[in-house]
């Protein structure tokens, strides 16, 4: 007998009713539109006189035979996977984390970095200084859409604009020039 | 008789559990002033933490130096023990610097936690356990354990529900002073065959002359 564990919903209730009707009528669930029984009585009596029900069912069930087939024959695990089998799968070398060989030491700050990636510490340093420069720029501009059409030069403590920086916008920062920010 | 046996064992350096200093290390002698034996559910001291309390007797002049062992753990980390196990397996047997490098560039959530635990353990080693060089440590053991799970309802569609587990884990690490041991060479078929032949040869006949 088919036992469905979850509470039957309207669709499945119709399905169960149809299944039971067919079983009572003597047909296999997968046997669609049959007139004679494979295990009929030995008496040579016409089956159609005894079974008025299948006549209704064949008309109804022809609507969705594939739905019934797919629901009743779904793939399901046959046995519980033992912990030994589970461990073999989970601890297989292709599932273990691989050791990375692309880690180096940053020559500037001495922190670790990946070979193809910028050093995180140096990048954070540059990011912080850039943020402060941008704040200065915002203070100078005073509002949106006020960016001048000339280049910008950042000058630190004790630096004077050279003749190359003639027409450029000058941003002053009140600190010593950082070693990584070379003066052009 | 038992005192004689214990004395003998102490002299020979065996039977670590019989040494009387070790018994008094954890709990105080007088039952009225037992501050250390607290049995509250919130602050139960686990077995791993107690392993740091063992005190060995002073070594004899001829003995090789016993390497320092540091046990450290973190409890109730909000991560799965199975997922944490992969990281623990990664750093087993590595030197502490290599382990920290691998964990820094790992994308997993547990990598950050394990890195903090290793740094804490390194600090403990240098400050409390008389370790001279903080890089001269390697990871002897690293394991995960199951923490306290909580069950909650997860709502599905059509009025269905499932019961989900909020999963937590513990992480245990043992650092030992010294360079990491060389990795074992993998067992070849020839070695296995030799062992098999040795087993066959060492069989004896039972219940015969």
Coordinates of C-alpha atoms in Angstrom, one line a residue, chain A residues 14-171:
Chain A
X14 CA -8.1 13.9 -5.4
X15 CA -5.1 11.7 -6.4
X16 CA -5.7 9.4 -3.4
X17 CA -9.4 9.1 -4.2
X18 CA -8.6 8.2 -7.7
X19 CA -6.0 5.7 -6.7
X20 CA -8.4 4.0 -4.2
X21 CA -11.2 4.0 -6.8
X22 CA -9.0 2.3 -9.3
X23 CA -7.8 -0.3 -6.8
X24 CA -11.4 -1.0 -5.8
X25 CA -12.2 -1.2 -9.4
X26 CA -9.5 -3.8 -9.7
X27 CA -7.0 -1.8 -12.0
X28 CA -3.3 -1.3 -11.3
X29 CA -2.5 2.4 -10.7
X30 CA -0.3 2.5 -13.7
X31 CA -2.7 0.6 -15.9
X32 CA -4.6 3.2 -17.8
X33 CA -7.7 2.5 -19.8
X34 CA -7.9 -1.3 -19.5
X35 CA -11.1 -3.2 -20.2
X36 CA -10.2 -6.7 -18.9
X37 CA -8.5 -7.7 -15.7
X38 CA -5.2 -9.6 -15.7
X39 CA -6.3 -11.5 -12.6
X40 CA -10.0 -11.8 -13.4
X41 CA -12.2 -14.6 -12.0
X42 CA -12.0 -18.0 -13.7
X43 CA -15.7 -17.8 -14.8
X44 CA -16.1 -16.6 -18.3
X45 CA -18.2 -13.6 -17.3
X46 CA -17.8 -10.3 -19.1
X47 CA -15.9 -7.9 -16.9
X48 CA -17.8 -4.8 -18.1
X49 CA -21.1 -5.9 -16.4
X50 CA -19.3 -6.1 -13.0
X51 CA -17.3 -2.9 -13.2
X52 CA -19.3 0.2 -13.9
X53 CA -16.7 2.4 -12.2
X54 CA -13.7 2.2 -14.5
X55 CA -15.8 3.7 -17.3
X56 CA -15.9 7.0 -15.5
X57 CA -12.3 6.8 -14.3
X58 CA -10.7 6.3 -17.8
X59 CA -12.3 9.5 -19.0
X60 CA -11.0 11.5 -15.9
X61 CA -7.6 10.0 -15.6
X62 CA -6.6 10.6 -19.3
X63 CA -6.2 14.3 -18.4
X64 CA -2.9 13.9 -16.5
X65 CA -1.3 10.4 -16.6
X66 CA 2.2 11.8 -16.5
X67 CA 1.5 13.6 -13.2
X68 CA 0.5 10.3 -11.5
X69 CA 3.4 8.4 -12.9
X70 CA 6.0 11.0 -11.8
X71 CA 4.6 11.3 -8.3
X72 CA 4.4 7.6 -7.5
X73 CA 7.8 6.7 -9.0
X74 CA 10.2 9.4 -7.5
X75 CA 13.8 8.8 -6.7
X76 CA 14.3 8.3 -2.9
X77 CA 17.2 6.9 -0.9
X78 CA 16.9 3.2 -0.1
X79 CA 19.0 3.0 2.9
X80 CA 20.5 5.4 5.5
X81 CA 24.0 6.5 4.6
X82 CA 26.3 5.2 7.4
X83 CA 28.6 7.6 9.2
X84 CA 31.6 5.7 7.6
X85 CA 30.3 6.4 4.1
X86 CA 29.5 10.0 5.0
X87 CA 33.0 10.5 6.5
X88 CA 34.6 9.1 3.3
X89 CA 32.7 11.7 1.3
X90 CA 33.2 14.6 3.6
X91 CA 37.0 14.0 4.2
X92 CA 37.9 13.2 0.6
X93 CA 41.0 15.3 -0.3
X94 CA 39.0 17.2 -3.0
X95 CA 36.8 18.6 -0.2
X96 CA 39.6 19.6 2.2
X97 CA 40.8 23.2 2.1
X98 CA 44.0 23.5 0.0
X99 CA 47.1 25.1 1.3
X100 CA 47.8 28.4 -0.4
X101 CA 51.3 28.9 -1.8
X102 CA 50.8 32.5 -3.0
X103 CA 51.3 34.3 0.3
X104 CA 54.3 36.7 0.5
X105 CA 55.6 39.4 2.8
X106 CA 55.0 43.0 1.8
X107 CA 58.4 44.8 1.4
X108 CA 56.9 48.1 2.6
X109 CA 55.2 47.3 5.8
X110 CA 56.2 43.7 6.5
X111 CA 52.6 42.4 6.7
X112 CA 51.4 39.4 4.8
X113 CA 50.0 39.8 1.3
X114 CA 48.8 37.6 -1.6
X115 CA 51.1 37.8 -4.6
X116 CA 48.4 39.1 -7.0
X117 CA 46.7 41.4 -4.5
X118 CA 47.7 44.8 -3.0
X119 CA 48.9 44.7 0.6
X120 CA 45.8 45.3 2.8
X121 CA 47.7 47.4 5.4
X122 CA 49.3 49.7 2.8
X123 CA 46.0 50.0 0.9
X124 CA 44.2 51.0 4.2
X125 CA 46.9 53.7 4.8
X126 CA 46.5 55.2 1.4
X127 CA 42.7 55.0 1.6
X128 CA 42.7 57.0 4.9
X129 CA 44.9 59.7 3.5
X130 CA 42.9 59.9 0.3
X131 CA 39.8 60.4 2.4
X132 CA 41.3 63.4 4.2
X133 CA 42.4 64.9 0.9
X134 CA 38.9 64.5 -0.5
X135 CA 37.5 66.3 2.6
X136 CA 39.9 69.2 1.9
X137 CA 38.7 69.3 -1.6
X138 CA 35.0 69.4 -0.5
X139 CA 35.8 72.2 1.9
X140 CA 37.5 74.2 -0.9
X141 CA 34.7 73.5 -3.5
X142 CA 31.9 74.2 -1.0
X143 CA 29.2 72.2 -2.8
X144 CA 28.4 69.8 -5.6
X145 CA 29.2 70.5 -9.3
X146 CA 32.0 73.0 -8.4
X147 CA 34.9 70.9 -9.7
X148 CA 37.3 73.2 -11.6
X149 CA 38.5 72.2 -15.1
X150 CA 42.2 72.3 -14.1
X151 CA 44.5 69.7 -12.5
X152 CA 44.8 69.3 -8.8
X153 CA 48.1 69.3 -6.8
X154 CA 48.4 68.2 -3.1
X155 CA 51.0 70.1 -1.1
X156 CA 52.1 69.2 2.4
X157 CA 53.8 71.2 5.2
X158 CA 56.6 73.5 4.0
X159 CA 56.1 72.9 0.3
X160 CA 55.8 75.7 -2.3
X161 CA 54.1 75.3 -5.7
X162 CA 56.7 75.1 -8.4
X163 CA 56.5 76.7 -11.9
X164 CA 55.1 73.4 -13.2
X165 CA 52.1 73.8 -10.9
X166 CA 51.2 77.2 -12.4
X167 CA 47.6 76.9 -13.4
X168 CA 46.6 74.0 -11.2
X169 CA 44.3 73.9 -8.2
X170 CA 46.3 73.5 -4.9
X171 CA 45.1 71.5 -2.0

